[in-house]
Coordinates of C-alpha atoms in Angstrom, one line a residue:
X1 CA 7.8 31.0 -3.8
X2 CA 10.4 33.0 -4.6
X3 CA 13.8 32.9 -3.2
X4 CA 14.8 34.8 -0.3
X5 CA 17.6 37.0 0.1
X6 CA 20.3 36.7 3.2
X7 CA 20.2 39.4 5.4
X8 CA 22.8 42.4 5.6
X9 CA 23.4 42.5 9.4
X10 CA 25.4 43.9 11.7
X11 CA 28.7 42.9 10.9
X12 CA 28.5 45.7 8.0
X13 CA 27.2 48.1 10.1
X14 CA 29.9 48.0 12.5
X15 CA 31.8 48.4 9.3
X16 CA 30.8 51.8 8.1
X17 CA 29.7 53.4 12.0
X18 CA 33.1 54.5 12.2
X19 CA 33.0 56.9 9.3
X20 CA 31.7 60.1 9.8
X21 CA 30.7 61.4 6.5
X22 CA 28.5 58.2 5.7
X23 CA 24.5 58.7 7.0
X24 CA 21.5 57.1 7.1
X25 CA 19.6 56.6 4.1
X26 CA 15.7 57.9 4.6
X27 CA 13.6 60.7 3.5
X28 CA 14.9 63.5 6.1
X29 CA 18.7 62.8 4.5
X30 CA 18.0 62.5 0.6
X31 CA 19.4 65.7 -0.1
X32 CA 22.6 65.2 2.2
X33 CA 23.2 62.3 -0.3
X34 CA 22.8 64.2 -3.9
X35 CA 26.2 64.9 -4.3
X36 CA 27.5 61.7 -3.9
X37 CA 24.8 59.6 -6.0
X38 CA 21.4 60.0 -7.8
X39 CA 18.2 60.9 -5.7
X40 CA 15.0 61.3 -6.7
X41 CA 13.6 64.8 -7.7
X42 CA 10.2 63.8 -7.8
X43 CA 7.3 64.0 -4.9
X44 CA 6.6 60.6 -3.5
X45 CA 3.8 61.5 -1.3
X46 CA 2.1 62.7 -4.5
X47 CA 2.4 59.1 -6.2
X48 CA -0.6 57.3 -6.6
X49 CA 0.0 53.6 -6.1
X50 CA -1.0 52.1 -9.3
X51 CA 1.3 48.8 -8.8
X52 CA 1.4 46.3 -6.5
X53 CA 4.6 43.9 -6.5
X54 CA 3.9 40.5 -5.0
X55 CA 7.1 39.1 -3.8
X56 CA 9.8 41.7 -3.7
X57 CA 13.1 40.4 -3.9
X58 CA 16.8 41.8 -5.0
X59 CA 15.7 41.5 -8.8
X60 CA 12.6 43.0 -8.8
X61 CA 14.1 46.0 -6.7
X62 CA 17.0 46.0 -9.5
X63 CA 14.7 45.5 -12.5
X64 CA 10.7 46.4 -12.6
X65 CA 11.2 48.7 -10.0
X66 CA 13.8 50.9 -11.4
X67 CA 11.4 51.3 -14.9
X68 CA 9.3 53.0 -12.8
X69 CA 11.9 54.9 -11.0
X70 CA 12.5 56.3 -13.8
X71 CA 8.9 56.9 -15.5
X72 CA 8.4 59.0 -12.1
X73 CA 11.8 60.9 -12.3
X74 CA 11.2 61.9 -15.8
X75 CA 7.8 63.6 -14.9
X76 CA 6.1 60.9 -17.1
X77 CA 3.5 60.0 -15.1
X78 CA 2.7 60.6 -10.9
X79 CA 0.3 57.8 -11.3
X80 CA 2.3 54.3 -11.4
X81 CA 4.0 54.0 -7.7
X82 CA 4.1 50.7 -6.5
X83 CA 3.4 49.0 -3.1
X84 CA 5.7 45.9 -2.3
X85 CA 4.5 42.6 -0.8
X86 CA 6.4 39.9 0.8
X87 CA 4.9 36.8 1.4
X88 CA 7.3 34.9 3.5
X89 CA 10.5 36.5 5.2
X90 CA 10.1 39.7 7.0
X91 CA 13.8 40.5 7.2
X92 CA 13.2 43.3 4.1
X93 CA 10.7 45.0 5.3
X94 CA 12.8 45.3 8.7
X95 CA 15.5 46.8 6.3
X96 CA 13.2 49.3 4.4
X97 CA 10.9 50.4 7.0
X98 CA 13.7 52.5 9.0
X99 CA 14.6 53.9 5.4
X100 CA 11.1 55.1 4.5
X101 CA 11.2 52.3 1.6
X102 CA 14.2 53.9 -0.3
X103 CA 16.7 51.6 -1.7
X104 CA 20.1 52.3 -3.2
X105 CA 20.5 50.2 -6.7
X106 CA 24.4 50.2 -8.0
X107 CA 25.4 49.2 -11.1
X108 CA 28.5 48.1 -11.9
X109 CA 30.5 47.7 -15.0
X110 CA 34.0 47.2 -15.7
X111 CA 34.7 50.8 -16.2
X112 CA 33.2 51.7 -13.2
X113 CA 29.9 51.9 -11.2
X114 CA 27.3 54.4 -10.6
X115 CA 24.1 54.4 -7.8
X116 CA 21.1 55.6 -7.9
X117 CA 18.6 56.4 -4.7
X118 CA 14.8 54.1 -6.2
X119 CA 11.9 56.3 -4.1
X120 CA 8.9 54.9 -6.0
X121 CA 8.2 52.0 -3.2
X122 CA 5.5 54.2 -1.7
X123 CA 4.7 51.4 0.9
X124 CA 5.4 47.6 1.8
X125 CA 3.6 45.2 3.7
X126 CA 4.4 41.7 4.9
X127 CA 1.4 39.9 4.3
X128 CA 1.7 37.4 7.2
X129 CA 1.1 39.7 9.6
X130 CA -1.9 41.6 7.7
X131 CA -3.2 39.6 5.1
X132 CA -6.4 41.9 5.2
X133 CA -4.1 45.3 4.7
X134 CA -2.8 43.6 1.3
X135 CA -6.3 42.5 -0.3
X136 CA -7.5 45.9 0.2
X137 CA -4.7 47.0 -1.3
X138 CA -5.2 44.8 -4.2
X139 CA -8.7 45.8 -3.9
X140 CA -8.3 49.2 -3.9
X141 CA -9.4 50.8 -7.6
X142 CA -6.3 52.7 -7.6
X143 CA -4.5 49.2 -8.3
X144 CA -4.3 48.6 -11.9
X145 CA -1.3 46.3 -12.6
X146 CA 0.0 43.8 -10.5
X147 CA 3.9 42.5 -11.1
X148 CA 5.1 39.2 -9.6
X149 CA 8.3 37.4 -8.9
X150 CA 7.6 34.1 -7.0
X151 CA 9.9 31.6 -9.4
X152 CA 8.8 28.7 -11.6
X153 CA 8.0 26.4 -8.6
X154 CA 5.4 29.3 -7.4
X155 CA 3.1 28.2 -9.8
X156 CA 1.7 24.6 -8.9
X157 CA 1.4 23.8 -12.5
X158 CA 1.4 19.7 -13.4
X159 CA 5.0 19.9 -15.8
X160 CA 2.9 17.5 -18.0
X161 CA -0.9 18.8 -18.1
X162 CA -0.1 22.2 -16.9
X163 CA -3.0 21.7 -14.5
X164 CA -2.9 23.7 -11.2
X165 CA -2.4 21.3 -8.1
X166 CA -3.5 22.5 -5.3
X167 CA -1.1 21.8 -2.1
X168 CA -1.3 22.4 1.5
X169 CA -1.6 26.2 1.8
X170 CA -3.8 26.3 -1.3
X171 CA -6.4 24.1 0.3
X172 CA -6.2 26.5 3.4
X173 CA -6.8 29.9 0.9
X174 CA -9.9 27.8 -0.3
X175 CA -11.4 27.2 3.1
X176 CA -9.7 30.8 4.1
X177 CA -10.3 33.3 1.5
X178 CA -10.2 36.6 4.4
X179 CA -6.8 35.4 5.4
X180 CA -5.1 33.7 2.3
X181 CA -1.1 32.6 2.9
X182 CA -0.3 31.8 -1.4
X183 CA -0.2 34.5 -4.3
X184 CA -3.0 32.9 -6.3
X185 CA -5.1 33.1 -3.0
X186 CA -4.3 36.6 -2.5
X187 CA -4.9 37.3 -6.5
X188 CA -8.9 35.8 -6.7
X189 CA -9.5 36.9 -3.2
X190 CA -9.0 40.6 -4.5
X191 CA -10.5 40.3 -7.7
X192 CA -13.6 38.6 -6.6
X193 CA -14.3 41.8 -4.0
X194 CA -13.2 44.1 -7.4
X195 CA -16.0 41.9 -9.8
X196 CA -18.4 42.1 -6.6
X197 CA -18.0 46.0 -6.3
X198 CA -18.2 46.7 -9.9
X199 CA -14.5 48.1 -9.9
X200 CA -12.6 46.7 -13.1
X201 CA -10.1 44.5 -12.7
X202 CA -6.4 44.8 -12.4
X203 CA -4.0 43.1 -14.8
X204 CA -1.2 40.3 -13.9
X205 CA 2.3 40.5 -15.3
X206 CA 4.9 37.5 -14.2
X207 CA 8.0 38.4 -14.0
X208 CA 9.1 35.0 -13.9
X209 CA 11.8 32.7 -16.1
X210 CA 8.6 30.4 -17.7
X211 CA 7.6 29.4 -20.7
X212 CA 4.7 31.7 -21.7
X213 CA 4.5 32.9 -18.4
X214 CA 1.3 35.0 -18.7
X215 CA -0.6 31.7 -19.2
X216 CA 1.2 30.1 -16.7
X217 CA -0.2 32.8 -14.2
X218 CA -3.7 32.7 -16.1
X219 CA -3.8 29.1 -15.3
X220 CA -3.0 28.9 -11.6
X221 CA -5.3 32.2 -11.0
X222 CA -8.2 30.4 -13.0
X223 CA -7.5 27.0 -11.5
X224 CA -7.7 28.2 -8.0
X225 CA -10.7 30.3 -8.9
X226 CA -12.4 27.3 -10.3
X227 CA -11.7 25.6 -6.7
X228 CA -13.8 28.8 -5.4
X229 CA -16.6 29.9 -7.5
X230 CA -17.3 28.7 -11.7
X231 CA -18.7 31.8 -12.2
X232 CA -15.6 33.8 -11.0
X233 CA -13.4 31.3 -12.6
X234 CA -15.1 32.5 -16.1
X235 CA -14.7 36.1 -15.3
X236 CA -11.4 36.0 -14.7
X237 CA -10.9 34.3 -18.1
X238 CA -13.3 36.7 -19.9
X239 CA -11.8 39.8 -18.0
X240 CA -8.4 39.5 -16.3
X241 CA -5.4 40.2 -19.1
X242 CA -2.1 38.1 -18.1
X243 CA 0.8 39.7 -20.5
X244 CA 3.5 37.1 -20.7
X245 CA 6.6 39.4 -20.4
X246 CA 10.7 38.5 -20.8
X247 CA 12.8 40.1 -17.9
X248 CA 16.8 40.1 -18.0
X249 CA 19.0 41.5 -15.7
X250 CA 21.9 40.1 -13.6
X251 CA 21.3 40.6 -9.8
X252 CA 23.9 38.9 -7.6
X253 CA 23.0 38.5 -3.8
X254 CA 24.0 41.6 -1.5
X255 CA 26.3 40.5 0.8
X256 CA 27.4 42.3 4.1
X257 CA 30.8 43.0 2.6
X258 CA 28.9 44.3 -1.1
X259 CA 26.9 47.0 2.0
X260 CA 30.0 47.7 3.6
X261 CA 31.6 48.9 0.2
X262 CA 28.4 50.6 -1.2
X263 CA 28.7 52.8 2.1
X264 CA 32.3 53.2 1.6
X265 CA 31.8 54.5 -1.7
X266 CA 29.0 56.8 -1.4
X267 CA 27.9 57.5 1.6
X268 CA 25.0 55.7 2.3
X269 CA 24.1 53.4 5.1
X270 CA 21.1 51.2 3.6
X271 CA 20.2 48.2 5.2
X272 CA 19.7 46.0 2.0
X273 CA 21.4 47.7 -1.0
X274 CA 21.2 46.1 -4.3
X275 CA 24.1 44.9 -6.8
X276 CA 23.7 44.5 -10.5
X277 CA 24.6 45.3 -13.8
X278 CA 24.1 47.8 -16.4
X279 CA 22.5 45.6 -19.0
X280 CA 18.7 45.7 -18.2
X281 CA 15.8 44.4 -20.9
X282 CA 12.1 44.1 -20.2
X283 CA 10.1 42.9 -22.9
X284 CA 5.7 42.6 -22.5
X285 CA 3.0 42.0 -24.8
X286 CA 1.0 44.4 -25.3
X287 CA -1.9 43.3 -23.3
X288 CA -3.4 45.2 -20.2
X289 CA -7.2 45.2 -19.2
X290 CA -7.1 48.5 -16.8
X291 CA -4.7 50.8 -18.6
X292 CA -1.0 50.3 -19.8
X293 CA 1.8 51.9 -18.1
X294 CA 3.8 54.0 -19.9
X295 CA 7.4 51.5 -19.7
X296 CA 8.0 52.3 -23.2
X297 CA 9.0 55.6 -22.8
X298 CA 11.1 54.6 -20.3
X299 CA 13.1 51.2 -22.3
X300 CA 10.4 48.8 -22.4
X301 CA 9.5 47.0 -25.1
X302 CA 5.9 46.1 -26.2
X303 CA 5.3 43.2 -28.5
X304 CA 1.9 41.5 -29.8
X305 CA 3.9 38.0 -28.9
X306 CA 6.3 37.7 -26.7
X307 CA 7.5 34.0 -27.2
X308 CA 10.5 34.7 -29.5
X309 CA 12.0 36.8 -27.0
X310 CA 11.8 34.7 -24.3
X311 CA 13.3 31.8 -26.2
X312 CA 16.3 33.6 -27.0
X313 CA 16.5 34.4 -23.3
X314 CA 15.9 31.0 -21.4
X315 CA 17.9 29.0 -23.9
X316 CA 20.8 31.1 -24.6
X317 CA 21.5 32.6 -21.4
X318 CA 19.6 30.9 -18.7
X319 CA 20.6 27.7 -20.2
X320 CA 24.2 28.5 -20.1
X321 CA 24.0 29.7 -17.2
X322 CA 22.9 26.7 -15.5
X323 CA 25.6 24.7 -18.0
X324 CA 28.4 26.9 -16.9
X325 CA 27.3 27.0 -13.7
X326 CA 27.4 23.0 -12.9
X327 CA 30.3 22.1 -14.8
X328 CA 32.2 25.3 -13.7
X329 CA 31.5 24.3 -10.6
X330 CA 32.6 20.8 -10.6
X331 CA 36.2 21.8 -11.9
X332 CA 36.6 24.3 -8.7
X333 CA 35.8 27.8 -10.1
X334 CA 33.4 30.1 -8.3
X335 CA 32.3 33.0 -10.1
X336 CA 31.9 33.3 -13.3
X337 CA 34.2 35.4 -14.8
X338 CA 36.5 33.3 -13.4
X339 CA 35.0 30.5 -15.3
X340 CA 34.7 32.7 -18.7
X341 CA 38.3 33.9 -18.5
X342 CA 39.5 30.5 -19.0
X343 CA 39.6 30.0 -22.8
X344 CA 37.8 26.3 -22.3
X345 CA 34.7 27.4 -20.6
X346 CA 34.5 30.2 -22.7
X347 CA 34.8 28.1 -25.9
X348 CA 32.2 25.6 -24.4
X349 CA 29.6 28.3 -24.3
X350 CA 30.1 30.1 -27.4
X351 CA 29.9 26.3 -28.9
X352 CA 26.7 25.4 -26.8
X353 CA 25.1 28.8 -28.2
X354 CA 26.0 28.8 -31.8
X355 CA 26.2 24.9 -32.8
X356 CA 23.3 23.6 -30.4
X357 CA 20.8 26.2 -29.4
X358 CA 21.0 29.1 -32.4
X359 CA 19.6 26.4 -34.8
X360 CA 16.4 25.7 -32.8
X361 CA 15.3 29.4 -32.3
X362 CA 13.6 32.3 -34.1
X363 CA 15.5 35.3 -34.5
X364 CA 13.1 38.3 -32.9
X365 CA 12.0 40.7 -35.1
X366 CA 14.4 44.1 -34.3
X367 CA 17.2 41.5 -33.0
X368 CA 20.6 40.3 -34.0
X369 CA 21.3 37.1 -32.5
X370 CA 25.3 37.5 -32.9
X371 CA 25.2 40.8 -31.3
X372 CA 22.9 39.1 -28.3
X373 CA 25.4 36.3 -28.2
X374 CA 28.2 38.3 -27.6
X375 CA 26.4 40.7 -25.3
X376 CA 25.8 37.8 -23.1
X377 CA 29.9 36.9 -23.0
X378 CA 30.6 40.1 -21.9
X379 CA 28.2 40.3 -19.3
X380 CA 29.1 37.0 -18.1
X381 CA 33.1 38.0 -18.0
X382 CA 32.2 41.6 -15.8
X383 CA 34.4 41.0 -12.7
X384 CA 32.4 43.9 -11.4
X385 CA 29.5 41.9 -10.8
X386 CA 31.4 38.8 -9.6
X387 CA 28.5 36.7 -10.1
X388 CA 28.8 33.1 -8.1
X389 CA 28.2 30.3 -9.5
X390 CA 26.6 28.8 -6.6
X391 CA 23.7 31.2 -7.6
X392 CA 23.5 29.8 -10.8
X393 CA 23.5 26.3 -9.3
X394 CA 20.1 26.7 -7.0
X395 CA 16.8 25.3 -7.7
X396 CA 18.2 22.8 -10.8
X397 CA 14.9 20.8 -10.9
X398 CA 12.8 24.0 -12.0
X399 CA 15.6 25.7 -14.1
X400 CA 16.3 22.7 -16.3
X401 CA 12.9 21.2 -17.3
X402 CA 12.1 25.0 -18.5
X403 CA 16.0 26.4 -20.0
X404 CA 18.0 23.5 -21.1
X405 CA 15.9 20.3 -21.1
X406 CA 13.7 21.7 -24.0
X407 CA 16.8 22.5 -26.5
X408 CA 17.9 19.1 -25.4
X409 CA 14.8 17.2 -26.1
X410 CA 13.8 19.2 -29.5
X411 CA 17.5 18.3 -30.8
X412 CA 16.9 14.7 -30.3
X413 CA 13.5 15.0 -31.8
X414 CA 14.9 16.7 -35.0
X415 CA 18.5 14.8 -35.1
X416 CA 20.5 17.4 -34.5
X417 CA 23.9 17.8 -32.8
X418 CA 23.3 17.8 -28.9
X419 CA 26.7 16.9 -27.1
X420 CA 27.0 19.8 -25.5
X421 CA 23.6 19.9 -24.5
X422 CA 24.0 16.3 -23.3
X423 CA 27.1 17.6 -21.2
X424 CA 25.4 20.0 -20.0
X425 CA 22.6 17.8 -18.3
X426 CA 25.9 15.4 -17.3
X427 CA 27.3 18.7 -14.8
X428 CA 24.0 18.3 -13.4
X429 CA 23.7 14.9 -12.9
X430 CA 26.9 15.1 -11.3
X431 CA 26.7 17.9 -9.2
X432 CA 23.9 16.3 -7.2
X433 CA 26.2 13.5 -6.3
X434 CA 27.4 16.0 -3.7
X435 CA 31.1 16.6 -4.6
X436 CA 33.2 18.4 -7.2
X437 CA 36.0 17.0 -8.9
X438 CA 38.4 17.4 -6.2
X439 CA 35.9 16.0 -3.4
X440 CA 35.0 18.8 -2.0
X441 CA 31.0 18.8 -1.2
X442 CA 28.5 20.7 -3.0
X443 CA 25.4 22.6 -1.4
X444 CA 22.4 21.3 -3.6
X445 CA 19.3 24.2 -2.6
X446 CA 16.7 22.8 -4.8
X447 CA 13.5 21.9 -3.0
X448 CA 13.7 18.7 -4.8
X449 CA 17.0 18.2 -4.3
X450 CA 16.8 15.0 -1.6
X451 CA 15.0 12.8 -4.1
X452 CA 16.8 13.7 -7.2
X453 CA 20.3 13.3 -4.9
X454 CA 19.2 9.8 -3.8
X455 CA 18.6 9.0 -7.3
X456 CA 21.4 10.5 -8.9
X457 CA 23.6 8.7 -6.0
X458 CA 21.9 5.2 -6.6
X459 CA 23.1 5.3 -10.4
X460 CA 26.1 6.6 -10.1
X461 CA 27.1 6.7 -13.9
X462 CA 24.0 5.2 -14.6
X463 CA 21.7 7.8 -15.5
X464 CA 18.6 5.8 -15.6
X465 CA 17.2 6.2 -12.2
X466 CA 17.4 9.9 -12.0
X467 CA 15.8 10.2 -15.8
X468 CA 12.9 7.9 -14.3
X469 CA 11.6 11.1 -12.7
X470 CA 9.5 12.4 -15.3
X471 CA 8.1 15.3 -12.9
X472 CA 11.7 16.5 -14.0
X473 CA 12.8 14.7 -17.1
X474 CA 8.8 13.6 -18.7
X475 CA 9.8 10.9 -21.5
X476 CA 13.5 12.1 -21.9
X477 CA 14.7 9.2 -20.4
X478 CA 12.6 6.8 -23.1
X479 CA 14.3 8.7 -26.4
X480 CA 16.0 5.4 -27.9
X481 CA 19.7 5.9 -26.9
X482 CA 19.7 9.0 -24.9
X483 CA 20.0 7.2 -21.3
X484 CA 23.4 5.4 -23.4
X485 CA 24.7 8.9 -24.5
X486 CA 24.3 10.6 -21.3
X487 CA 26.1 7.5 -19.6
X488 CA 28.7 8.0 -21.8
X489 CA 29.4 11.3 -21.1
X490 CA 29.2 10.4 -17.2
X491 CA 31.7 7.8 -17.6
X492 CA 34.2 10.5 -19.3
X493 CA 33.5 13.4 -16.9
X494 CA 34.3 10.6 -13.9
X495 CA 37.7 9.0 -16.1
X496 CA 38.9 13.0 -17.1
X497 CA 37.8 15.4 -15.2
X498 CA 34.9 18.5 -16.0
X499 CA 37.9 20.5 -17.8
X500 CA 39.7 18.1 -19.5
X501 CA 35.7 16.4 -20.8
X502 CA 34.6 20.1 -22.0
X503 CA 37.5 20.5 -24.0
X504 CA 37.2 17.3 -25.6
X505 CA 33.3 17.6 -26.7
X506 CA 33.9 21.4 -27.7
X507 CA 36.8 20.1 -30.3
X508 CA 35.0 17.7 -31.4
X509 CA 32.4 19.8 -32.5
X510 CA 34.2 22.2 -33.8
X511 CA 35.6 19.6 -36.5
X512 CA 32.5 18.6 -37.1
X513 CA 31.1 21.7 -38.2
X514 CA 30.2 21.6 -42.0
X515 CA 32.8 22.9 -44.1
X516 CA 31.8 26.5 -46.1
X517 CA 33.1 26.2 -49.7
X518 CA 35.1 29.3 -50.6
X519 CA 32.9 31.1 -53.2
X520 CA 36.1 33.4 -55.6
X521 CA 35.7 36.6 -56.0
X522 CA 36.0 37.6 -60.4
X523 CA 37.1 40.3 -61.9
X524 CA 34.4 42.7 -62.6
X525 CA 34.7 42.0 -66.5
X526 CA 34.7 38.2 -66.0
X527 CA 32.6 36.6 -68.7

């Protein structure tokens, strides 16, 4: 499921109470605040709620909604307002109830950072405590798309059949379908009463980091349908559409002192403000079954395929991400722009993006990769968004198997240069064994993280055990050599440190890049 904020609590309240000129953020006070940031100009009450958001979190407040912000505040459409469900922690509907569902979403940039009021939330529920209120919402004909962010491990997909696998709370959704607890049980509860009332179904975007994330989502909705009912099962397949869509936008964690300075700065006392940057990219296929919104005219982009796109984004930046992240972290640094300001970290993942990843993706049509690649550097380097590393370091087991592990394992396959991809995997490895290079311990927040720890402690420098868990790893750990080269690596980062081992493997291949013969340049009357 997905990952839950931390609250904003008091001590940031106590920190803006004292001055005067900052107020409360709700419906009564939106005008008070239009000279200090952007509020929206539309009607709410007259928004028809169109979209339902399962699993509302700081990105999807940040991202999705803020497209359709901003199809509402551009008079596009009335008809796409969304309705936000949280599935597990009530502490953000406690923030946005007081505040009428309004947000404030600041983006900040080197240069400077502007905020905007988001007023399209017409409503949120916490499913818990009225699971009925959210299937007929999801029910309701007025629902015609429904978004979700609930993370890779949300889906209960076998990593090697992609079969669903029912746990606990599925089995209960099976034997409970009034009063479901999972997405999937909430998903074919509602569009079983839809297919039983003749109203047409609604279609299913993931907003998740997955490969081909629409058929992930098609496969766990159609596997716990087939768990239900055959016949509903095959109307799902014949009728549902599942767009798989690529979503990019960096969303640090509010904390209470990130509240305490939005307030500062522009007057607003919200309970759960959101951080991020500028740079924001949505990319769908062009598949809907009850009506496409109009996120094109608002900077969305609608493809027939989307794979391309996710590929560059997974294995350039999500991968290193997670590279800088572990290794970064191991040699003390904390945020990322930290990391990026130092010349060797920097080197290592402009080096891990042109020499070991580049070669192994298609270029999307409309894109330069260069352009992309140097995008991502200067996103990474904004000290405005401060983004820790620590973030970057959660839930490993999921991340890897879907952003670095298949770069990794498609380099071996084809023989081509993978050190840094190897060292990369080696940060990991060594993260889990609890402490950076200077002893100090690591938090490991992966829900896998106990068994993978135990493992990765038992071998110490011997990779072996841990790539013995082929939920995480599948046959990587058989690839004649591999387990050798990995130990390698282990031994260095243990004898040199994270710093001193990057720079080494980054030199190296650097001098073994292939030599360009100069081509001279004749005169223009050269025979």
């Amino acid at each position: 499921m997905a990952e839950p904020e931390r609250p904003v609590r008091d001590p940031a309240a106590a920190a803006v109470a004292p001055v005067l000129s900052i107020r409360p953020l709700t419906t009564a006070t939106l005008g008070q605040h239009g000279t200090r940031l952007t509020v929206p100009t539309y009607d709410r009450a007259a928004l028809v709620p169109a979209v339902v958001h399962l699993s509302v979190g700081g990105f999807s407040r940040a991202h999705q909604l803020t497209y359709f912000d901003e199809i509402a505040e551009r008079r596009i459409s009335r008809g796409w307002g969304v309705v936000g469900v949280g599935l597990r922690h009530r502490l953000l509907q406690e923030a946005l109830a007081p505040q009428d569902n309004l947000y404030t979403v600041v983006e900040r940039s080197p240069d400077g950072e502007r905020a905007r009021v988001v007023g399209v939330l017409t409503d949120y529920l916490f499913a818990p405590d009225d699971p009925t209120a959210v299937l007929d919402r999801l029910a309701d004909p007025r629902t015609r798309l429904v978004t979700m962010t609930i993370t890779g491990a949300g889906y209960l997909l076998d990593p090697s059949t992609g079969a669903f696998t029912p746990d606990d709370d599925v089995r209960h959704d099976l034997a409970h379908p009034d009063a479901p607890r999972t997405v999937f049980g909430f998903l074919v509860e509602a569009l079983d009463r839809r297919r039983r009332a003749g109203t047409p179904p609604f279609s299913v975007v993931s907003c998740d980091n997955l490969h081909r994330n629409g058929d992930a989502t098609r496969a766990a909705v159609v596997g716990f349908a087939a768990g239900r009912d055959e016949v509903l099962a095959r109307w799902i397949t014949d009728r549902v559409a599942f767009p798989s869509s690529m979503v990019d936008r960096i969303t640090p964690q509010t904390t209470p002192e990130e509240r305490a300075a939005v307030a500062e700065r522009h007057g607003v006392d919200d309970r759960w403000p959101v951080v991020t940057e500028p740079f924001s990219q949505w990319v769908i296929e062009d598949t809907f079954c009850h009506g496409r919104p109009p996120l094109d005219r608002v900077g969305v982009r609608f493809v027939r395929d989307v794979t391309e796109h996710e590929l560059m984004k997974t294995r350039l930046l999500n991968a290193t991400h997670s590279a800088l992240g572990y290794l970064g972290t191991l040699a003390g640094h904390e945020r990322i722009d930290e990391l990026v300001a130092d010349p060797v970290f920097a080197g290592y993942a402009t080096a891990l993006m042109d020499d070991e990843v580049t070669p192994l993706i298609p270029c999307p049509e409309g894109i330069d990769l260069d352009e992309y690649k140097a995008t991502l550097l200067q996103r990474f380097a904004n000290p405005a968004i401060a983004d820790r590393l620590s973030r970057l370091c959660r839930r490993g087991s999921t991340k890897l198997p879907h952003h670095l592990l298949p770069s990794l394992r498609q380099a071996l396959a084809e023989g081509r240069p993978h050190a840094l991809l190897t060292l990369a995997l080696a940060g990991w490895v060594r993260y889990l064994q609890r402490t950076d290079d200077a002893g100090r311990p690591l938090p490991v927040e992966d829900d896998r993280g106990p068994v993978l720890q135990a493992l990765a402690l038992a071998g110490g420098t011997d990779p072996r055990p841990l790539l013995g868990d082929a939920s995480v790893f599948g046959d990587l750990g058989t690839v004649p050599g591999f387990a050798g080269e990995l130990e390698g690596v282990l031994h260095r980062l243990e004898r040199d440190g994270p710093r001193a081992t990057v720079a080494s493997t980054v030199a190296a291949t650097v001098a073994a890049r292939p030599v360009v013969p100069l081509v001279p340049v004749l005169p223009v009357d050269a025979r």
